[in-house]
Tab-separated table of C-alpha atoms and ligand atoms in Angstrom:
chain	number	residue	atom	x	y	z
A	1	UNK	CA	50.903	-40.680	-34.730
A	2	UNK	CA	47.623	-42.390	-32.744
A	3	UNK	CA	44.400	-42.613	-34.872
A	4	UNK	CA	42.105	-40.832	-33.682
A	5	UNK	CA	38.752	-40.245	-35.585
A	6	UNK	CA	36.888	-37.025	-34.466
A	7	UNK	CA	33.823	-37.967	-35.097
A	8	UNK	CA	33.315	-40.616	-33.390
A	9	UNK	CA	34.376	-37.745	-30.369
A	10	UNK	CA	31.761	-35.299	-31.305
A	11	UNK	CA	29.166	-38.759	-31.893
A	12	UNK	CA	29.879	-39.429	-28.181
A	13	UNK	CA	29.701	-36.040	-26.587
A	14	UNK	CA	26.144	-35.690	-28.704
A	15	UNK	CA	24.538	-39.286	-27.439
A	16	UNK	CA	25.050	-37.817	-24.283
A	17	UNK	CA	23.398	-34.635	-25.020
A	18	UNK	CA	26.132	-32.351	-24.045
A	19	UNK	CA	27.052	-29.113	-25.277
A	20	UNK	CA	30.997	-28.533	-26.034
A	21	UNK	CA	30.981	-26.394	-23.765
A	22	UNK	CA	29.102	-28.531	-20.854
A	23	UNK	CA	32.039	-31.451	-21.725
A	24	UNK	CA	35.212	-29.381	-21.864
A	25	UNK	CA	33.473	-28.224	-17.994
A	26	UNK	CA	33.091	-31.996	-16.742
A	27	UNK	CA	36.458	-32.495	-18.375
A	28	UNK	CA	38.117	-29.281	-16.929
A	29	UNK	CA	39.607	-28.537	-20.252
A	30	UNK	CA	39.085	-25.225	-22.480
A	31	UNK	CA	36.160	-25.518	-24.869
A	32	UNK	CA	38.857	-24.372	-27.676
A	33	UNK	CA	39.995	-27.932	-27.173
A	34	UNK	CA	37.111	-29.513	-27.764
A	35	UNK	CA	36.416	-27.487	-30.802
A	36	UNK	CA	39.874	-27.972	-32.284
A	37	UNK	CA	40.271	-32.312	-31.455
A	38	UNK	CA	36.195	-32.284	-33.233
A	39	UNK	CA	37.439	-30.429	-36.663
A	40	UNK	CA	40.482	-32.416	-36.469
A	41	UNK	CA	42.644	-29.574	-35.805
A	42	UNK	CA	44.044	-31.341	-32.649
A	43	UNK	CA	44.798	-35.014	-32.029
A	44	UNK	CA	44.334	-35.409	-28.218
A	45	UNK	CA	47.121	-38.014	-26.449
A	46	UNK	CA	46.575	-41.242	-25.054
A	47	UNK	CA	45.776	-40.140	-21.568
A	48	UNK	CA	43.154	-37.655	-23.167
A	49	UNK	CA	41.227	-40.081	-24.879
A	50	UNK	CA	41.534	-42.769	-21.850
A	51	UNK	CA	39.934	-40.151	-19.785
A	52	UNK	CA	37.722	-38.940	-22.313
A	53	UNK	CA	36.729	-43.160	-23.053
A	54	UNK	CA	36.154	-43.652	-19.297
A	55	UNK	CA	33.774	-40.183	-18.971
A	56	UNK	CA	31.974	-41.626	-21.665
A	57	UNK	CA	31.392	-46.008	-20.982
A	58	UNK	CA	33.652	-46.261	-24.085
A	59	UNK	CA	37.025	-48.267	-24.664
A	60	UNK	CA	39.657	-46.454	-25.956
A	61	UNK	CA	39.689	-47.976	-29.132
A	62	UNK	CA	36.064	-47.024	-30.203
A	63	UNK	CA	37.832	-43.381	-30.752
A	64	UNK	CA	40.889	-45.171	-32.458
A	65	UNK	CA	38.219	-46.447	-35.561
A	66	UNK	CA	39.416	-44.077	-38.497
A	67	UNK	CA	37.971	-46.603	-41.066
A	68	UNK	CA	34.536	-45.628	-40.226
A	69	UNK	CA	32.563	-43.794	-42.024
A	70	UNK	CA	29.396	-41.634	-40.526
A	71	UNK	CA	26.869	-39.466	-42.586
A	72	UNK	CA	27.698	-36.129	-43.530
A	73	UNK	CA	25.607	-33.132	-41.714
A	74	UNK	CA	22.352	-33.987	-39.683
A	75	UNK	CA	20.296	-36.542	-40.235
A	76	UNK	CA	16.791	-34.826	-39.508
A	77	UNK	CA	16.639	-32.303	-41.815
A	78	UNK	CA	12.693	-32.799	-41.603
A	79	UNK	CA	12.765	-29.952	-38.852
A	80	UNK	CA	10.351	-30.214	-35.799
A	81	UNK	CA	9.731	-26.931	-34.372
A	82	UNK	CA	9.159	-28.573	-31.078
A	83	UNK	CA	11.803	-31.138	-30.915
A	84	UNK	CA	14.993	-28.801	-29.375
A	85	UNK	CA	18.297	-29.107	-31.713
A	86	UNK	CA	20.608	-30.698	-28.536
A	87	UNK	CA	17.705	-33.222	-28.001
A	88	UNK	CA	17.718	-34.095	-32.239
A	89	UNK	CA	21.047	-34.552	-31.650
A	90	UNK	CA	20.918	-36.120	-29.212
A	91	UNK	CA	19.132	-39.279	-30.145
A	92	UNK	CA	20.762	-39.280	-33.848
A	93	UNK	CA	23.871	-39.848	-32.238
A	94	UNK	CA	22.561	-42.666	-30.403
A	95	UNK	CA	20.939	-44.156	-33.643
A	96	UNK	CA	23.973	-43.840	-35.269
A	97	UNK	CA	25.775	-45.058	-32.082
A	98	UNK	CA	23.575	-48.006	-32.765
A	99	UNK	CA	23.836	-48.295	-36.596
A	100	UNK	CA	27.856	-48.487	-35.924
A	101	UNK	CA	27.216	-51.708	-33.665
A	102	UNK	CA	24.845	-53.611	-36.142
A	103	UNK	CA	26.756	-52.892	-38.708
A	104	UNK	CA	29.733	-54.483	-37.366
A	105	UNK	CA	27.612	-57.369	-36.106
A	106	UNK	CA	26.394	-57.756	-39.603
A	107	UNK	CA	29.680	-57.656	-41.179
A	108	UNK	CA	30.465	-60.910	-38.607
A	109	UNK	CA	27.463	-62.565	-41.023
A	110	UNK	CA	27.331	-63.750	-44.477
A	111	UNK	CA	25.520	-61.954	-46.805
A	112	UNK	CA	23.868	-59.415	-44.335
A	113	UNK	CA	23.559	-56.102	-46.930
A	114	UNK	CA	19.838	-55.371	-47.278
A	115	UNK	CA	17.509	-57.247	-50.011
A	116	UNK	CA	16.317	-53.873	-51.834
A	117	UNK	CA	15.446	-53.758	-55.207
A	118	UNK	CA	16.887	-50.130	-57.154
A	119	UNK	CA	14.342	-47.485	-57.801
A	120	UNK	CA	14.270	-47.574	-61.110
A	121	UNK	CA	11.616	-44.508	-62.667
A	122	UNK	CA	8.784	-45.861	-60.745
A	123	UNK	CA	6.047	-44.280	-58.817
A	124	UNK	CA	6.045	-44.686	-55.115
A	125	UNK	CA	2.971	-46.890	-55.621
A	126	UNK	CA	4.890	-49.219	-58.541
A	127	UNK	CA	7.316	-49.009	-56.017
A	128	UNK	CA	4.977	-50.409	-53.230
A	129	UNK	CA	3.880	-52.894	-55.325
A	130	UNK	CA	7.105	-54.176	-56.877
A	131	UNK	CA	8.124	-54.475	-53.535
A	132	UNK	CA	5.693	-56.569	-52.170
A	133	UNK	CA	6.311	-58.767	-54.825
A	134	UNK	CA	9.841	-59.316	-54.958
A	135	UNK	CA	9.466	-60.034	-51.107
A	136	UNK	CA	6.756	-62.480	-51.944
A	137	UNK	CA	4.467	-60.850	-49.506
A	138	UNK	CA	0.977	-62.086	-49.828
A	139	UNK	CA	-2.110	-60.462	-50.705
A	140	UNK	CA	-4.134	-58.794	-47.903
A	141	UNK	CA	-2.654	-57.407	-44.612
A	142	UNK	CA	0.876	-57.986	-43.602
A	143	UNK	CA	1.202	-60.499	-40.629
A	144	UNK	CA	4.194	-59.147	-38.462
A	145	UNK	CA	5.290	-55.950	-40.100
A	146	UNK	CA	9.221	-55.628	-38.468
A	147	UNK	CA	9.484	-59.542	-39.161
A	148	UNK	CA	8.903	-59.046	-42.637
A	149	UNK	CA	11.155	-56.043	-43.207
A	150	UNK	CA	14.014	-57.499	-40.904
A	151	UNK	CA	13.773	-60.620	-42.885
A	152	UNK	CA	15.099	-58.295	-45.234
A	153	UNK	CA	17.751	-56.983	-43.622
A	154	UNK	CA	16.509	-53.714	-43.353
A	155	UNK	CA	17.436	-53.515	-39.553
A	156	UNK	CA	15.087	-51.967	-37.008
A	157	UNK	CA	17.446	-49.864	-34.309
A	158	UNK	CA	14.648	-49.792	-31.738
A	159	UNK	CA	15.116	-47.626	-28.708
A	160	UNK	CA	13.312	-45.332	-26.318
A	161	UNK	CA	13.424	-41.329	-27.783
A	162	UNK	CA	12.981	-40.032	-24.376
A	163	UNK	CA	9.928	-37.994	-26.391
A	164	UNK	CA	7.344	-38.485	-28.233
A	165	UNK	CA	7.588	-35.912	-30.177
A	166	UNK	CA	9.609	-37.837	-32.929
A	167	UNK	CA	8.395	-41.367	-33.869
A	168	UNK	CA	11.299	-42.865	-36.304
A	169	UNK	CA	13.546	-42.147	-39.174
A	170	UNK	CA	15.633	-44.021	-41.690
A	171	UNK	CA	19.368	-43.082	-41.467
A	172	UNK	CA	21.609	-42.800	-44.347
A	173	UNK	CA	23.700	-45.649	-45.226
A	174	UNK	CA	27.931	-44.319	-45.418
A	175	UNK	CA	28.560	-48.278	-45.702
A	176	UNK	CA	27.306	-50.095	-48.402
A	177	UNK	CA	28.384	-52.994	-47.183
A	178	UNK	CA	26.100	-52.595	-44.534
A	179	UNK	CA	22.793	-52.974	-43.835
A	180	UNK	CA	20.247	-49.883	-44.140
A	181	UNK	CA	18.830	-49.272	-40.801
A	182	UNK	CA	15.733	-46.942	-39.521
A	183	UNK	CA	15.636	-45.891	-35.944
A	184	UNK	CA	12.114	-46.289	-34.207
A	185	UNK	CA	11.094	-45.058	-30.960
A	186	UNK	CA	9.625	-47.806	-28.059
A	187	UNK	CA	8.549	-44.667	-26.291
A	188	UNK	CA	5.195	-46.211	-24.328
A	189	UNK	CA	3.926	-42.367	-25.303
A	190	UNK	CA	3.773	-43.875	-29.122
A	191	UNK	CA	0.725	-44.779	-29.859
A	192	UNK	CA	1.140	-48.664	-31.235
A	193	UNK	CA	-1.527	-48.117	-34.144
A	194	UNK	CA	0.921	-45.414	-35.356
A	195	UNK	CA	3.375	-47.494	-35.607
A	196	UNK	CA	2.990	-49.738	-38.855
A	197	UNK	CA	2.245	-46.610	-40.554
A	198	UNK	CA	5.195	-44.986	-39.637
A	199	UNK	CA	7.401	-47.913	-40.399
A	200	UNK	CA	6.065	-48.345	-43.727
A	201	UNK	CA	6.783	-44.656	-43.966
A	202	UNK	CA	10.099	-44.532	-43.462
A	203	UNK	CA	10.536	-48.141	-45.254
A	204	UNK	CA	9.286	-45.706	-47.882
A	205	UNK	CA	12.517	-43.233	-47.497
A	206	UNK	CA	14.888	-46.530	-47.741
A	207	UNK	CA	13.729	-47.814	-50.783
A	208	UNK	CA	12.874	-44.381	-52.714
A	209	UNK	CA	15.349	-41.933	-51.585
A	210	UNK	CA	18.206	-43.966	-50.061
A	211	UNK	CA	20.498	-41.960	-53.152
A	212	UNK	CA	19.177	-38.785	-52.090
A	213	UNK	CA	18.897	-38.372	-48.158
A	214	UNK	CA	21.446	-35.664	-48.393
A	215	UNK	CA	19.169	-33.037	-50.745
A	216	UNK	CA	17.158	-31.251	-48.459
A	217	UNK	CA	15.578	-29.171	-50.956
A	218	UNK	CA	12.807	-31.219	-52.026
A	219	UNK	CA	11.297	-32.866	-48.615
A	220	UNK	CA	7.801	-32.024	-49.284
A	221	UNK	CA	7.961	-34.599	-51.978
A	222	UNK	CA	10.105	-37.133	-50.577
A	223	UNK	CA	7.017	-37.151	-47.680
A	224	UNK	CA	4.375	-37.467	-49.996
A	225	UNK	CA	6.095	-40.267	-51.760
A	226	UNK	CA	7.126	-42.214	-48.971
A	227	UNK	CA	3.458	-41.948	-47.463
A	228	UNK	CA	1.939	-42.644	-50.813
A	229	UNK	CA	4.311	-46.242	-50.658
A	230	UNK	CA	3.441	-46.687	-46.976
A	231	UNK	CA	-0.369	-46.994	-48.135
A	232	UNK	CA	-0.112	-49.178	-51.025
A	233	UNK	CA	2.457	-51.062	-49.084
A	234	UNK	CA	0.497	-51.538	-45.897
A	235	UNK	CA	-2.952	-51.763	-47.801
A	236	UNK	CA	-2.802	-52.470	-51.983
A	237	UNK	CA	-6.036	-50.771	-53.594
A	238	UNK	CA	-6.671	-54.214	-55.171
A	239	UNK	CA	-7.314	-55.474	-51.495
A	240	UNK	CA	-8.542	-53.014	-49.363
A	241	UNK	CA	-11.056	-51.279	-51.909
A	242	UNK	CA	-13.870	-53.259	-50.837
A	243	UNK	CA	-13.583	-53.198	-47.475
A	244	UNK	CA	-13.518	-49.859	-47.581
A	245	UNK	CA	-16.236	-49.400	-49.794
A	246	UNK	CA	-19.035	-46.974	-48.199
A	247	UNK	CA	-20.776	-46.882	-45.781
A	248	UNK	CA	-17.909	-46.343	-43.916
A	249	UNK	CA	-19.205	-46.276	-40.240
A	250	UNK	CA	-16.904	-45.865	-37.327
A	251	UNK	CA	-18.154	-49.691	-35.970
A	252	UNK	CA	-16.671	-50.516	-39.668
A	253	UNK	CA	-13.575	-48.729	-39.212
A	254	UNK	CA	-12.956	-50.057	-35.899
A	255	UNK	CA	-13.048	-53.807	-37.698
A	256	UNK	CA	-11.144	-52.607	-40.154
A	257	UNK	CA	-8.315	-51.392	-37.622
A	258	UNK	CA	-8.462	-54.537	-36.028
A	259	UNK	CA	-7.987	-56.543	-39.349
A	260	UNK	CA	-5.179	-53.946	-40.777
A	261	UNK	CA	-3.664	-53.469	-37.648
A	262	UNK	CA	-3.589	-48.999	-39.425
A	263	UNK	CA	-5.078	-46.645	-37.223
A	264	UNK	CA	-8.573	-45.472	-38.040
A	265	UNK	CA	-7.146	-42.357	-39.216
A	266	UNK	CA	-4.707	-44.119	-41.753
A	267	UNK	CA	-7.973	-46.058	-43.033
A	268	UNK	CA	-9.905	-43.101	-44.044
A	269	UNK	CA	-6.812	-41.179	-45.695
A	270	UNK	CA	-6.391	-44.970	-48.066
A	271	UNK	CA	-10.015	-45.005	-48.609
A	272	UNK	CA	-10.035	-41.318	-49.491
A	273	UNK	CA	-6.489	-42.681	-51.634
A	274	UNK	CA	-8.240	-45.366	-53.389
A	275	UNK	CA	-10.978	-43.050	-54.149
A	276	UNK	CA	-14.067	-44.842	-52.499
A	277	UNK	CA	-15.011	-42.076	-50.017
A	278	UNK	CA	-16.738	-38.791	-50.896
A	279	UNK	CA	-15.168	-35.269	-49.943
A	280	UNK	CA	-18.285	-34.258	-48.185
A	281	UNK	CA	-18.414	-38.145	-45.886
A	282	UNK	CA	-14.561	-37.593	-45.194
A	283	UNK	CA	-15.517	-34.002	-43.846
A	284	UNK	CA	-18.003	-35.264	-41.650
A	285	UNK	CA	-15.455	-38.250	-40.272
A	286	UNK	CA	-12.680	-36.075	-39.827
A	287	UNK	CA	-14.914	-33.885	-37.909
A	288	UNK	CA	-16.238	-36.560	-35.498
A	289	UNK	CA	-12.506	-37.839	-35.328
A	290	UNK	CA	-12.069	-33.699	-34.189
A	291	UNK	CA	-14.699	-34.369	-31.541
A	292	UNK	CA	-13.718	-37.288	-30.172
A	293	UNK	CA	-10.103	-36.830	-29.495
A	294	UNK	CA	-9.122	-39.070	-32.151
A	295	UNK	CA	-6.577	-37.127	-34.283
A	296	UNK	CA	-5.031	-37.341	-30.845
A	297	UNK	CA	-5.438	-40.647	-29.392
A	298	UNK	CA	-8.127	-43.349	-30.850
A	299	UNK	CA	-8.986	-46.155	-29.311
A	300	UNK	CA	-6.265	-48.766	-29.167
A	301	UNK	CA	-8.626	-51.765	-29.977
A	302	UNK	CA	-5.969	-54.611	-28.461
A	303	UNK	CA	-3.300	-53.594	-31.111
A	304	UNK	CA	-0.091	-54.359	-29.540
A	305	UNK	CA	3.595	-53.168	-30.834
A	306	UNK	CA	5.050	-55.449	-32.669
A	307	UNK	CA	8.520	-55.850	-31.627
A	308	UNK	CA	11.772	-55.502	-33.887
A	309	UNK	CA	14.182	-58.412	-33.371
A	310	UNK	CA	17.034	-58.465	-36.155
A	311	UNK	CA	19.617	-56.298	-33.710
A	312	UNK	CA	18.852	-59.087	-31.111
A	313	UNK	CA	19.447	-62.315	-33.539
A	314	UNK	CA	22.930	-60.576	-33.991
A	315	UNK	CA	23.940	-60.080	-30.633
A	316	UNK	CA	22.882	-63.332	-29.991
A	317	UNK	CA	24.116	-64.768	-33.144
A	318	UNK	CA	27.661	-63.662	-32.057
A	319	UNK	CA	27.158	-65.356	-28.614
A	320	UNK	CA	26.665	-68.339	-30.132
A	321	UNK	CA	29.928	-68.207	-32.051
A	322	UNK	CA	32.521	-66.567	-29.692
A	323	UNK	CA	31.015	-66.077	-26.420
A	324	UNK	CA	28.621	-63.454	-24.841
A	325	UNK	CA	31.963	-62.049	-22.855
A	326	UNK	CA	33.381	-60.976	-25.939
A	327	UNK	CA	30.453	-58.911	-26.914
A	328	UNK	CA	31.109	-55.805	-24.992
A	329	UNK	CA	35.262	-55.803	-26.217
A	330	UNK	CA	33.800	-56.041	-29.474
A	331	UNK	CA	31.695	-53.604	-29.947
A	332	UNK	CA	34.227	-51.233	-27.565
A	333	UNK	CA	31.740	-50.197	-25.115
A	334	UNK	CA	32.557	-50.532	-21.599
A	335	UNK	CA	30.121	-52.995	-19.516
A	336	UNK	CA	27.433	-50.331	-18.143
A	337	UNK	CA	27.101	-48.694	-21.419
A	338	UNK	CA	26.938	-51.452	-23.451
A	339	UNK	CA	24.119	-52.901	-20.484
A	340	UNK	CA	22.274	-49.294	-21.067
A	341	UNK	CA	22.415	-50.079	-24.574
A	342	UNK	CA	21.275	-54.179	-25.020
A	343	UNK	CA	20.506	-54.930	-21.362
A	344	UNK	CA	16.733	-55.255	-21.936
A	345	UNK	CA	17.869	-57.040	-25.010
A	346	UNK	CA	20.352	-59.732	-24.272
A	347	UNK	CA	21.747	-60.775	-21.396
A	348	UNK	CA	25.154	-61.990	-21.754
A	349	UNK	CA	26.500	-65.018	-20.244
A	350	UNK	CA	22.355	-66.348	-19.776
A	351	UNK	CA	21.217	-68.036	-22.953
A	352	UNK	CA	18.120	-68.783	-21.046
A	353	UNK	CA	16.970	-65.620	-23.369
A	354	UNK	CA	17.902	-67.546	-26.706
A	355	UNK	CA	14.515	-70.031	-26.463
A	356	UNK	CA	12.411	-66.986	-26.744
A	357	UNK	CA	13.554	-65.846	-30.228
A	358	UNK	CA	11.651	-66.342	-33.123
B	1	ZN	ZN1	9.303	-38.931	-43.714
């Protein structure tokens, strides 16, 4: 009997946003088919899944892969009213699409699992701080947030949402042989003083709920605590208390934005944290932020995106070793899909790209 995995099937129909019953049409099958080869109730033939690999800029053997493992039900349980279901789905797929190729990169490495210490009973601010110190991070304001946390192989799957309407999220880890990953959107619509925040954020998930991404019934506090870590992670009380001491003006702020590379927003919610700013002076800021179109969009002061570069060192990494032509075959993606996927990111065959990496 062929291997076939199903849901690797249902992974590829999703990345490409289509309905079951929008792919059994392009295929000019029954949607009954579809239904029964994605439960497993069917194993399609080898001209099926050759036609099925060609519709979709896969080789055949991507569907052949029953030793992997993908994460049970959705991913974003953290629902967004706005954010339709097929477009959630959507781009989990592709993270996961994406998570599936790192992964096996990785596994080409030595040691590549991520450096993470265990939980153990503490707060998400012991957490923060614990952290911080077993990555010998010094004091003060992180220098090149994604560089730190790649270091750490915590890999950064960085890709364009199509939307702004979600900015990142950390995906469950099937593979513990693998490295945890968090997906994080290069949509130009994100804001790039949003974005440390948010990676801290869902840095946060990784380290405090990695053992629990599956219990949906307690998200409130699994958001709390992972942007109560993001804070003391980003900005440790012990550091940040003075320059946040008051008067906090919005000249002071914008220095302060400039130095912590955190949104002006993010500032006021630590110093309002860290207990240095009264409830009646964060009224009157978060009314003038109100006014001035900030909760929407603040002024970028120069703060450019700081770019994730871990999924890049692999590709690259296995260039090095056995050729950029093999990339593609490896990973089972056909040429154009595997250029939609790393084309801005490698180009194979050129090492003229391999000077730039730092
Ligand atoms: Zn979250």
């Amino acid at each position: 009997m062929p291997s076939f995995n199903p849901d690797l099937f249902r992974l590829a129909r999703e990345e490409r946003g289509l309905s079951q019953k929008a792919l059994a049409d392009a295929l000019k099958v029954v949607q009954s088919e579809i239904s029964k080869i994605e439960s497993g109730k069917k194993v399609p033939g080898e001209a099926f899944v050759g036609t099925v690999a060609a519709f979709f800029g896969y080789k055949p053997e991507f569907f052949a892969q029953t030793n992997l493992a993908l994460p049970e039900g959705g991913i974003l349980h953290r629902k967004r009213s706005t954010l339709s279901a097929t477009e959630r789905n959507r781009i989990e797929a592709e993270a996961l699409a994406r998570m599936l190729d790192a992964s096996a990169l990785a596994k080409c490495q030595t040691a590549f699992t991520s450096d993470l210490p265990a939980r153990d009973g503490r707060t998400p601010v012991e957490m923060a701080r614990f952290l911080r110190d077993a990555w010998s991070v010094p004091a003060g304001p992180i220098d090149n947030l994604p560089l730190l946390v790649e270091r750490h192989r915590v890999l950064i799957l960085a890709f364009d949402f199509g939307t702004d309407l979600l900015d990142a999220f950390a995906l469950p880890q099937p593979d513990p042989e693998a490295p945890a990953c968090i997906a994080f959107n290069t949509n130009p619509a994100f804001p790039p003083d949003r974005h440390r925040f948010t990676l801290a954020h869902e840095l946060g998930h990784v380290v405090l709920h990695r053992d629990e991404f599956a219990d949906e019934s307690d998200e409130k506090r699994q958001e709390n605590e992972a942007n109560e870590f993001a804070g003391e992670f980003l900005a440790p009380e012990a550091d940040i208390r003075e320059d946040l001491s008051p008067p906090l003006t919005f000249a002071r702020l914008r220095e302060l934005k400039a130095k912590w590379k955190m949104s002006m927003g993010a500032l006021v919610h630590r110093a309002q944290d860290v207990g240095v700013l009264k409830k009646s002076e964060a009224k009157r800021i978060w009314f003038l932020f109100g006014r001035y179109g900030y909760r929407k969009r603040e002024p970028g002061m120069g703060l450019a995106p700081e770019r994730a570069s871990g999924v890049r060192r692999l590709l690259e990494k296995f260039r090095e070793s056995r050729g950029g032509d093999e990339l593609p075959e490896f990973l089972h993606l056909a040429r154009p899909l595997f250029d939609r996927r790393y084309g801005a990111t490698i180009t194979v065959g050129n090492l003229q790209g391999a000077s730039a990496m730092t």
